[in-house]
Structures are given as C-alpha cells and as structure tokens.
CSV table of C-alpha atoms and ligand atoms in Angstrom, one decimal:
chain,number,residue,atom,x,y,z
A,1,UNK,CA,119.2,-142.2,214.4
A,2,UNK,CA,115.4,-142.1,214.3
A,3,UNK,CA,113.9,-142.3,210.5
A,4,UNK,CA,110.5,-140.3,210.1
A,5,UNK,CA,108.0,-139.8,207.3
A,6,UNK,CA,106.4,-136.7,206.8
A,7,UNK,CA,103.2,-137.0,204.6
A,8,UNK,CA,101.4,-133.8,203.1
A,9,UNK,CA,105.0,-132.3,203.3
A,10,UNK,CA,103.8,-129.9,200.4
A,11,UNK,CA,101.2,-128.7,202.3
A,12,UNK,CA,100.9,-125.7,205.1
A,13,UNK,CA,101.4,-128.0,208.3
A,14,UNK,CA,103.5,-130.6,206.7
A,15,UNK,CA,106.3,-128.3,204.8
A,16,UNK,CA,106.7,-126.6,208.4
A,17,UNK,CA,106.9,-129.9,209.7
A,18,UNK,CA,109.8,-131.0,207.6
A,19,UNK,CA,111.6,-127.8,208.0
A,20,UNK,CA,111.5,-128.1,212.0
A,21,UNK,CA,112.6,-131.7,211.9
A,22,UNK,CA,115.8,-130.8,209.9
A,23,UNK,CA,116.5,-128.6,213.4
A,24,UNK,CA,116.7,-132.1,215.3
A,25,UNK,CA,118.9,-135.3,214.8
A,26,UNK,CA,116.7,-137.7,213.2
A,27,UNK,CA,116.4,-138.5,209.0
A,28,UNK,CA,113.8,-137.1,207.5
A,29,UNK,CA,111.8,-138.9,204.4
A,30,UNK,CA,109.0,-137.2,202.7
A,31,UNK,CA,105.8,-138.8,200.6
A,32,UNK,CA,105.6,-136.9,197.4
A,33,UNK,CA,103.0,-137.4,194.7
A,34,UNK,CA,105.0,-135.3,192.1
A,35,UNK,CA,108.8,-135.2,193.8
A,36,UNK,CA,109.8,-133.3,191.1
A,37,UNK,CA,107.7,-130.0,191.9
A,38,UNK,CA,107.6,-130.7,195.6
A,39,UNK,CA,110.3,-128.0,196.1
A,40,UNK,CA,111.7,-129.6,199.5
A,41,UNK,CA,115.1,-128.9,201.0
A,42,UNK,CA,117.9,-131.2,199.6
A,43,UNK,CA,118.6,-132.3,202.8
A,44,UNK,CA,115.3,-134.5,202.4
A,45,UNK,CA,114.7,-137.6,201.0
A,46,UNK,CA,111.9,-137.5,198.6
A,47,UNK,CA,110.2,-140.8,198.0
A,48,UNK,CA,107.2,-141.3,195.3
A,49,UNK,CA,103.9,-142.1,196.9
A,50,UNK,CA,100.4,-141.8,197.2
A,51,UNK,CA,98.1,-142.7,199.7
A,52,UNK,CA,95.3,-144.0,197.9
A,53,UNK,CA,97.8,-146.8,196.2
A,54,UNK,CA,98.7,-148.6,199.2
A,55,UNK,CA,100.6,-151.3,197.5
A,56,UNK,CA,103.3,-148.3,196.2
A,57,UNK,CA,103.4,-147.3,200.5
A,58,UNK,CA,106.0,-149.9,201.2
A,59,UNK,CA,109.0,-148.2,199.5
A,60,UNK,CA,108.0,-145.0,201.6
A,61,UNK,CA,107.5,-146.7,205.0
A,62,UNK,CA,110.4,-149.1,204.4
A,63,UNK,CA,112.7,-148.4,207.5
A,64,UNK,CA,110.3,-145.9,208.8
A,65,UNK,CA,110.3,-145.3,212.9
A,66,UNK,CA,107.7,-142.7,212.9
A,67,UNK,CA,104.7,-141.0,210.5
A,68,UNK,CA,103.7,-138.0,210.7
A,69,UNK,CA,100.0,-138.5,208.8
A,70,UNK,CA,98.3,-135.3,206.9
A,71,UNK,CA,94.9,-137.3,205.2
A,72,UNK,CA,93.8,-135.3,202.3
A,73,UNK,CA,93.1,-138.4,200.1
A,74,UNK,CA,89.6,-139.9,199.8
A,75,UNK,CA,87.9,-141.7,202.5
A,76,UNK,CA,87.8,-144.9,200.2
A,77,UNK,CA,91.6,-145.2,200.6
A,78,UNK,CA,91.6,-145.1,204.5
A,79,UNK,CA,91.3,-148.4,205.6
A,80,UNK,CA,94.1,-149.7,203.1
A,81,UNK,CA,96.3,-146.9,203.7
A,82,UNK,CA,96.2,-146.8,207.4
A,83,UNK,CA,96.6,-150.8,207.6
A,84,UNK,CA,100.0,-150.2,205.5
A,85,UNK,CA,101.0,-147.4,207.6
A,86,UNK,CA,100.9,-149.1,210.9
A,87,UNK,CA,102.7,-152.3,209.6
A,88,UNK,CA,105.7,-150.4,209.2
A,89,UNK,CA,105.9,-147.3,211.9
A,90,UNK,CA,106.1,-147.8,215.6
A,91,UNK,CA,104.8,-144.3,216.2
A,92,UNK,CA,102.2,-142.4,214.2
A,93,UNK,CA,101.5,-138.5,214.6
A,94,UNK,CA,98.0,-137.8,212.8
A,95,UNK,CA,96.6,-134.4,211.9
A,96,UNK,CA,92.9,-134.6,212.9
A,97,UNK,CA,90.6,-131.9,213.7
A,98,UNK,CA,89.1,-130.1,217.1
A,99,UNK,CA,85.2,-131.1,216.0
A,100,UNK,CA,86.0,-134.9,216.4
A,101,UNK,CA,84.3,-135.8,219.6
A,102,UNK,CA,85.0,-138.9,221.3
A,103,UNK,CA,82.9,-142.0,222.2
A,104,UNK,CA,79.7,-141.1,219.4
A,105,UNK,CA,79.3,-142.9,216.0
A,106,UNK,CA,77.9,-139.9,214.2
A,107,UNK,CA,80.0,-137.1,213.9
A,108,UNK,CA,78.7,-133.4,212.8
A,109,UNK,CA,80.5,-133.3,209.2
A,110,UNK,CA,82.2,-135.7,206.7
A,111,UNK,CA,85.4,-134.5,207.5
A,112,UNK,CA,84.9,-134.9,211.2
A,113,UNK,CA,84.0,-138.9,210.7
A,114,UNK,CA,86.8,-139.3,208.0
A,115,UNK,CA,89.3,-138.1,211.0
A,116,UNK,CA,87.2,-140.2,213.3
A,117,UNK,CA,87.8,-143.1,211.5
A,118,UNK,CA,91.5,-142.8,211.1
A,119,UNK,CA,91.9,-142.0,214.6
A,120,UNK,CA,90.2,-145.5,215.4
A,121,UNK,CA,91.9,-147.1,213.2
A,122,UNK,CA,95.0,-146.1,214.2
A,123,UNK,CA,94.0,-146.4,218.2
A,124,UNK,CA,93.4,-150.1,217.6
A,125,UNK,CA,96.6,-151.0,215.8
A,126,UNK,CA,98.5,-151.0,218.6
A,127,UNK,CA,101.2,-148.3,217.6
A,128,UNK,CA,102.0,-145.3,219.7
A,129,UNK,CA,99.7,-142.6,218.7
A,130,UNK,CA,99.5,-138.8,219.2
A,131,UNK,CA,96.4,-137.1,217.6
A,132,UNK,CA,96.6,-133.1,216.7
A,133,UNK,CA,93.1,-131.8,217.1
A,134,UNK,CA,93.8,-128.1,215.9
A,135,UNK,CA,91.2,-125.6,215.4
A,136,UNK,CA,90.7,-123.5,212.5
A,137,UNK,CA,94.2,-122.9,210.8
A,138,UNK,CA,95.5,-119.1,210.3
A,139,UNK,CA,96.3,-120.0,206.8
A,140,UNK,CA,92.6,-120.4,205.5
A,141,UNK,CA,93.0,-116.6,205.3
A,142,UNK,CA,95.6,-117.0,202.3
A,143,UNK,CA,93.0,-119.3,200.3
A,144,UNK,CA,89.8,-117.6,201.3
A,145,UNK,CA,90.9,-113.7,201.2
A,146,UNK,CA,94.3,-113.6,199.3
A,147,UNK,CA,92.8,-113.4,196.0
A,148,UNK,CA,90.4,-110.5,196.9
A,149,UNK,CA,93.1,-108.7,198.7
A,150,UNK,CA,95.7,-108.5,195.9
A,151,UNK,CA,92.9,-107.7,193.7
A,152,UNK,CA,91.7,-104.7,195.6
A,153,UNK,CA,90.7,-103.3,199.3
A,154,UNK,CA,87.2,-105.0,199.6
A,155,UNK,CA,86.7,-108.6,200.9
A,156,UNK,CA,83.6,-109.9,200.4
A,157,UNK,CA,82.6,-112.7,202.6
A,158,UNK,CA,79.9,-114.1,204.8
A,159,UNK,CA,79.6,-114.0,208.6
A,160,UNK,CA,81.5,-110.7,209.7
A,161,UNK,CA,81.1,-112.0,213.5
A,162,UNK,CA,81.8,-115.5,213.3
A,163,UNK,CA,84.6,-116.4,215.7
A,164,UNK,CA,87.6,-118.9,215.6
A,165,UNK,CA,91.1,-119.2,217.2
A,166,UNK,CA,93.4,-119.0,214.2
A,167,UNK,CA,96.2,-121.3,214.9
A,168,UNK,CA,99.6,-120.5,213.1
A,169,UNK,CA,101.1,-123.5,211.2
A,170,UNK,CA,104.8,-123.4,212.6
A,171,UNK,CA,102.9,-123.9,216.3
A,172,UNK,CA,101.2,-127.2,214.8
A,173,UNK,CA,104.5,-128.1,213.5
A,174,UNK,CA,106.2,-127.5,216.7
A,175,UNK,CA,103.9,-129.6,218.6
A,176,UNK,CA,103.8,-132.7,215.9
A,177,UNK,CA,107.9,-132.5,216.2
A,178,UNK,CA,107.6,-132.8,219.8
A,179,UNK,CA,105.3,-135.5,219.5
A,180,UNK,CA,107.2,-137.3,216.8
A,181,UNK,CA,110.7,-136.9,218.6
A,182,UNK,CA,109.7,-137.2,222.1
A,183,UNK,CA,108.5,-139.7,224.9
A,184,UNK,CA,105.7,-138.6,227.1
A,185,UNK,CA,103.0,-137.9,224.1
A,186,UNK,CA,101.7,-141.8,223.3
A,187,UNK,CA,97.8,-141.9,223.8
A,188,UNK,CA,97.5,-137.8,223.8
A,189,UNK,CA,94.9,-135.9,221.8
A,190,UNK,CA,95.9,-132.3,221.7
A,191,UNK,CA,93.3,-129.6,220.9
A,192,UNK,CA,95.3,-127.2,219.5
A,193,UNK,CA,94.1,-123.1,219.0
A,194,UNK,CA,95.7,-119.7,218.5
A,195,UNK,CA,95.9,-117.5,221.6
A,196,UNK,CA,93.2,-115.0,220.6
A,197,UNK,CA,89.4,-115.3,219.4
A,198,UNK,CA,88.7,-113.5,216.3
A,199,UNK,CA,86.0,-112.4,214.4
A,200,UNK,CA,86.2,-112.6,210.4
A,201,UNK,CA,86.2,-108.9,210.4
A,202,UNK,CA,89.0,-108.8,212.9
A,203,UNK,CA,91.1,-111.0,210.6
A,204,UNK,CA,90.8,-109.2,207.8
A,205,UNK,CA,91.5,-105.8,209.6
A,206,UNK,CA,94.7,-107.6,211.1
A,207,UNK,CA,95.6,-108.6,207.5
A,208,UNK,CA,95.3,-104.7,206.1
A,209,UNK,CA,97.4,-103.8,208.8
A,210,UNK,CA,100.0,-106.2,208.4
A,211,UNK,CA,100.2,-105.0,204.4
A,212,UNK,CA,99.8,-101.2,205.3
A,213,UNK,CA,96.4,-100.8,203.5
A,214,UNK,CA,93.0,-101.0,205.0
A,215,UNK,CA,90.8,-103.3,204.1
A,216,UNK,CA,86.9,-103.3,203.7
A,217,UNK,CA,84.6,-106.2,205.1
A,218,UNK,CA,81.6,-106.3,202.7
A,219,UNK,CA,79.4,-109.0,204.2
A,220,UNK,CA,77.7,-111.4,201.6
A,221,UNK,CA,74.7,-113.5,201.9
A,222,UNK,CA,75.5,-117.4,202.6
A,223,UNK,CA,74.1,-118.9,199.5
A,224,UNK,CA,76.3,-116.2,197.5
A,225,UNK,CA,79.2,-117.4,199.7
A,226,UNK,CA,78.5,-120.9,199.2
A,227,UNK,CA,78.9,-120.5,195.4
A,228,UNK,CA,81.9,-118.6,195.7
A,229,UNK,CA,83.3,-121.0,198.2
A,230,UNK,CA,83.1,-123.5,196.2
A,231,UNK,CA,85.1,-122.5,193.7
A,232,UNK,CA,88.4,-122.6,196.3
A,233,UNK,CA,87.2,-125.4,198.4
A,234,UNK,CA,85.6,-128.8,198.3
A,235,UNK,CA,81.8,-128.5,198.6
A,236,UNK,CA,81.4,-130.4,201.7
A,237,UNK,CA,83.9,-128.0,203.4
A,238,UNK,CA,82.4,-125.2,202.3
A,239,UNK,CA,78.9,-126.1,203.8
A,240,UNK,CA,80.7,-127.3,206.9
A,241,UNK,CA,82.3,-123.8,207.3
A,242,UNK,CA,79.0,-122.2,206.5
A,243,UNK,CA,77.3,-124.1,208.8
A,244,UNK,CA,79.7,-123.5,211.6
A,245,UNK,CA,79.6,-119.9,211.2
A,246,UNK,CA,76.0,-119.7,211.3
A,247,UNK,CA,75.6,-121.5,214.0
A,248,UNK,CA,78.1,-119.3,216.0
A,249,UNK,CA,76.7,-116.1,214.5
A,250,UNK,CA,72.8,-116.3,214.3
A,251,UNK,CA,71.4,-119.6,215.2
A,252,UNK,CA,70.4,-118.7,218.7
A,253,UNK,CA,72.8,-121.1,219.7
A,254,UNK,CA,74.8,-121.2,223.0
A,255,UNK,CA,77.6,-120.1,221.1
A,256,UNK,CA,76.3,-116.6,220.0
A,257,UNK,CA,78.2,-113.7,221.2
A,258,UNK,CA,80.5,-116.2,223.1
A,259,UNK,CA,84.7,-115.8,221.8
A,260,UNK,CA,85.9,-119.1,220.0
A,261,UNK,CA,87.8,-121.3,222.6
A,262,UNK,CA,91.4,-121.1,223.4
A,263,UNK,CA,93.6,-123.9,224.5
A,264,UNK,CA,96.9,-123.5,226.2
A,265,UNK,CA,98.3,-126.4,224.7
A,266,UNK,CA,100.7,-125.1,222.1
A,267,UNK,CA,102.7,-123.4,225.1
A,268,UNK,CA,102.5,-126.4,227.3
A,269,UNK,CA,103.9,-128.7,224.8
A,270,UNK,CA,106.4,-126.1,223.0
A,271,UNK,CA,107.4,-124.3,226.0
A,272,UNK,CA,106.8,-121.2,223.6
A,273,UNK,CA,103.5,-119.3,223.4
A,274,UNK,CA,101.3,-119.7,220.6
A,275,UNK,CA,101.9,-117.4,217.7
A,276,UNK,CA,99.3,-114.5,217.3
A,277,UNK,CA,97.1,-114.3,214.0
A,278,UNK,CA,99.0,-110.5,213.7
A,279,UNK,CA,102.3,-112.8,213.7
A,280,UNK,CA,100.8,-114.9,210.8
A,281,UNK,CA,99.6,-112.1,209.0
A,282,UNK,CA,103.0,-110.7,208.9
A,283,UNK,CA,104.7,-113.7,208.0
A,284,UNK,CA,102.6,-114.3,205.2
A,285,UNK,CA,102.0,-110.7,203.8
A,286,UNK,CA,103.7,-110.6,200.9
A,287,UNK,CA,101.1,-113.0,199.9
A,288,UNK,CA,98.6,-110.7,199.9
A,289,UNK,CA,100.4,-107.8,198.4
A,290,UNK,CA,99.3,-106.3,194.9
B,301,NAP,N1,92.4,-125.8,207.1
B,301,NAP,C1,91.4,-125.9,208.7
B,301,NAP,O1,91.2,-124.8,209.1
B,301,NAP,C2,92.0,-127.0,209.4
B,301,NAP,C3,91.7,-127.1,210.7
B,301,NAP,C4,91.9,-128.6,211.1
B,301,NAP,C5,92.3,-129.8,210.7
B,301,NAP,N2,92.6,-129.4,209.5
B,301,NAP,C6,93.0,-130.4,208.5
B,301,NAP,O2,94.5,-130.7,208.2
B,301,NAP,C7,94.8,-131.1,206.6
B,301,NAP,C8,95.2,-130.1,205.6
B,301,NAP,O3,96.5,-130.1,206.3
B,301,NAP,P1,97.3,-128.6,205.6
B,301,NAP,O4,96.3,-127.4,205.4
B,301,NAP,O5,98.8,-128.6,205.6
B,301,NAP,O6,97.5,-130.0,204.0
B,301,NAP,P2,97.4,-128.8,202.3
B,301,NAP,O7,98.1,-127.6,202.6
B,301,NAP,O8,96.0,-128.7,202.1
B,301,NAP,O9,98.3,-129.9,201.6
B,301,NAP,C9,97.7,-131.4,201.3
B,301,NAP,C10,98.7,-132.1,201.4
B,301,NAP,O10,98.2,-133.5,201.3
B,301,NAP,C11,99.2,-134.1,200.1
B,301,NAP,N3,97.9,-135.0,199.4
B,301,NAP,C12,96.9,-134.8,198.7
B,301,NAP,N4,96.3,-135.9,198.7
B,301,NAP,C13,97.1,-136.9,198.8
B,301,NAP,C14,97.4,-138.2,198.2
B,301,NAP,N5,96.1,-139.1,197.9
B,301,NAP,N6,98.4,-138.9,198.4
B,301,NAP,C15,99.5,-138.3,199.2
B,301,NAP,N7,99.5,-137.0,199.8
B,301,NAP,C16,98.1,-136.7,199.5
B,301,NAP,C17,99.3,-132.8,199.4
B,301,NAP,O11,100.6,-133.4,198.5
B,301,NAP,P3,100.6,-133.0,197.0
B,301,NAP,O12,101.7,-132.1,196.7
B,301,NAP,O13,100.9,-134.4,196.2
B,301,NAP,O14,99.3,-132.4,196.4
B,301,NAP,C18,99.8,-132.0,200.5
B,301,NAP,O15,101.4,-132.3,200.5
B,301,NAP,C19,93.4,-131.8,206.4
B,301,NAP,O16,93.1,-133.2,206.8
B,301,NAP,C20,92.4,-130.9,207.3
B,301,NAP,O17,91.1,-131.6,207.3
B,301,NAP,C21,92.4,-128.3,208.8
C-alpha cells in the first residue's frame, strides 16, 4: 500500500485531496503546523511539520512514497524544503499555477516566480513529478465576497467585467488524486480551469442565485480596492490580481473583451466534466448566508 503525504491539508485543495484519497486504497498522512486544530478525519495520520523547518520535515516524510505539495510558505524556505522532500519521495504532485511560463527566466509575478522555482527544483531532482497549473480558484469568491454578502446585498469590487474560468477545489483535488495514485502522469503539466468564462459580475450574480437573494455589484476604483484587498490577502497578491484584471478589462491588450481560457483537462483526466461555478456556489451557499 502506498503512503501519501498531503501538505496544505487544512486548505481549500488539500482538504479535498485528503477526503478523496480516503476513498482509495492508499495510506494518508498529513503535515500540519497545528495538528490539534487541523480538523481532519480520524483515519488520517496527522504529523506536526512546517515547510520552513526542513530538519523537522523528516518525521513527516519518513516512509512516504508520494507527496502532494502546496507551497504557502516564504520563498526563502523553498530550496531547503524541496531538497528535503525529494530525498524521501518518489513522486511529487505540486500545486503550481496557470501563470507559470516555461522556458523564461523572468516570470510575471512574485508568486509565479516562486512556483517556477519550485517546479525547476523538482524537475532537476530526478523524482517523478506532475505539476497542476490551475487558474483562478472558485473559492476566491469566499475570501473576497463572503463577508460583504453576509453583511448585505452589495458587493463592492473593482473590474466588474474582468473574466476568469473559476475552478472548483474538488476538481483540482480529483486531478491531484489521479496523479498521486495512477501511473501515466509523470512529467505532465496540467492546465486546469473551470468549464466557463465568467466576469466578476456574473460570479456575484451566480452567488445571489445560489443563496436566493439578488446581489448588486458596485464597482470601486482600483486604488480603493487595493487598500481593501490588502486587508484580506498579501499586498503582492492584491497587486497581481489588480494588474491581471486591468489587462483583461481596460488596458487595450489583446485579451480585452475575450473570454478567459477554458481547458478540457479535468474531464480528460477524471472522466467527469469540471464542475460549474454555480455548482461551487451551491456547495458553499451556507458560507454566504446571513
Ligand atoms: N487562489 C487561486 O486562485 C490560486 C490559483 C492558482 C494557484 N493557487 C495556489 O494554490 C496554493 C494555495 O492553495 P489552497 O488555496 O488550497 O491553500 P489555502 O487554503 O490558502 O491554505 C494554505 C495551506 O498551506 C498551509 N501552510 C501555510 N504555511 C505553511 C508552512 N509554513 N508549512 C506547512 N504548511 C503551511 C496551511 O496550513 P496551516 O493550517 O498550518 O495554516 C494551509 O493548509 C498557493 O500556492 C496558490 O498560489 C491559487
């Protein structure tokens, strides 16, 4: 029986990876910084660990065959952390992102640079790897808008017409589980999206439908948005998002007015079509309710 270590298991995708792995015949171990509050199923072995403390990773990695790697730790910890992981694991499935470009030194954003660096370290290590490169998570809507929707019927946000193809965390996890448990995914870089390009305004409307309460989108200028966004996410992520949305909506770039890309990869790998943003909003409706 394979032993699989899941990192980021208290997060959006990792929690789903754990729950879907439990339906297979592998043994699941989880690295958690605070095992006592991780809230994971009893069947899972929870081991205390932190990606920024490479010497303490051994007890998480001991006897592990494969690792699902989510990197939310600082960039300074990447090299020692990845070096420790590749010493133990034969297979790594890494949660990267869609903005990583192959074959270039200068990536567009700090998080892209971070993910490209991790990909490179894994690639040269000799382990079997699969990189998941999802676009925007549907679950961003919870972080961005749930507090406003719980408080009222108005969502104040910039760039109503900016488009993404939001992907349900369950679909990212379903691809991850295939890549962790099956042969045939080594060396693959999977670009993952949801099934439909939607504007911010569309997404807010869909959440309103799911909770049975019409929501109004009120556009705010980017400078005001940046201040508010910096209270719920790192400033570098707020800057990245604002830059991306501006390019899509206003900047006269080739992408203006075009839908966001949609890939068939989720269905190709799992045999099941990617879930819609409406599915996601229904699954998470309670988190938006007053
Ligand atoms: N949001 C998007 O649209 C999007 C799109 C593409 C890619 N991504 C990438 O997806 C990843 C985030 O995935 P997610 O949303 O599933 O995660 P998340 O919900 O943000 O949760 C972060 C996870 O990382 C763990 N973690 C944080 N610091 C750690 C450390 N020092 N050592 C060990 N574990 C640590 C947290 O564990 P604790 O319980 O210990 O805090 C938690 O389980 C990021 O790399 C992001 O760039 C996001």
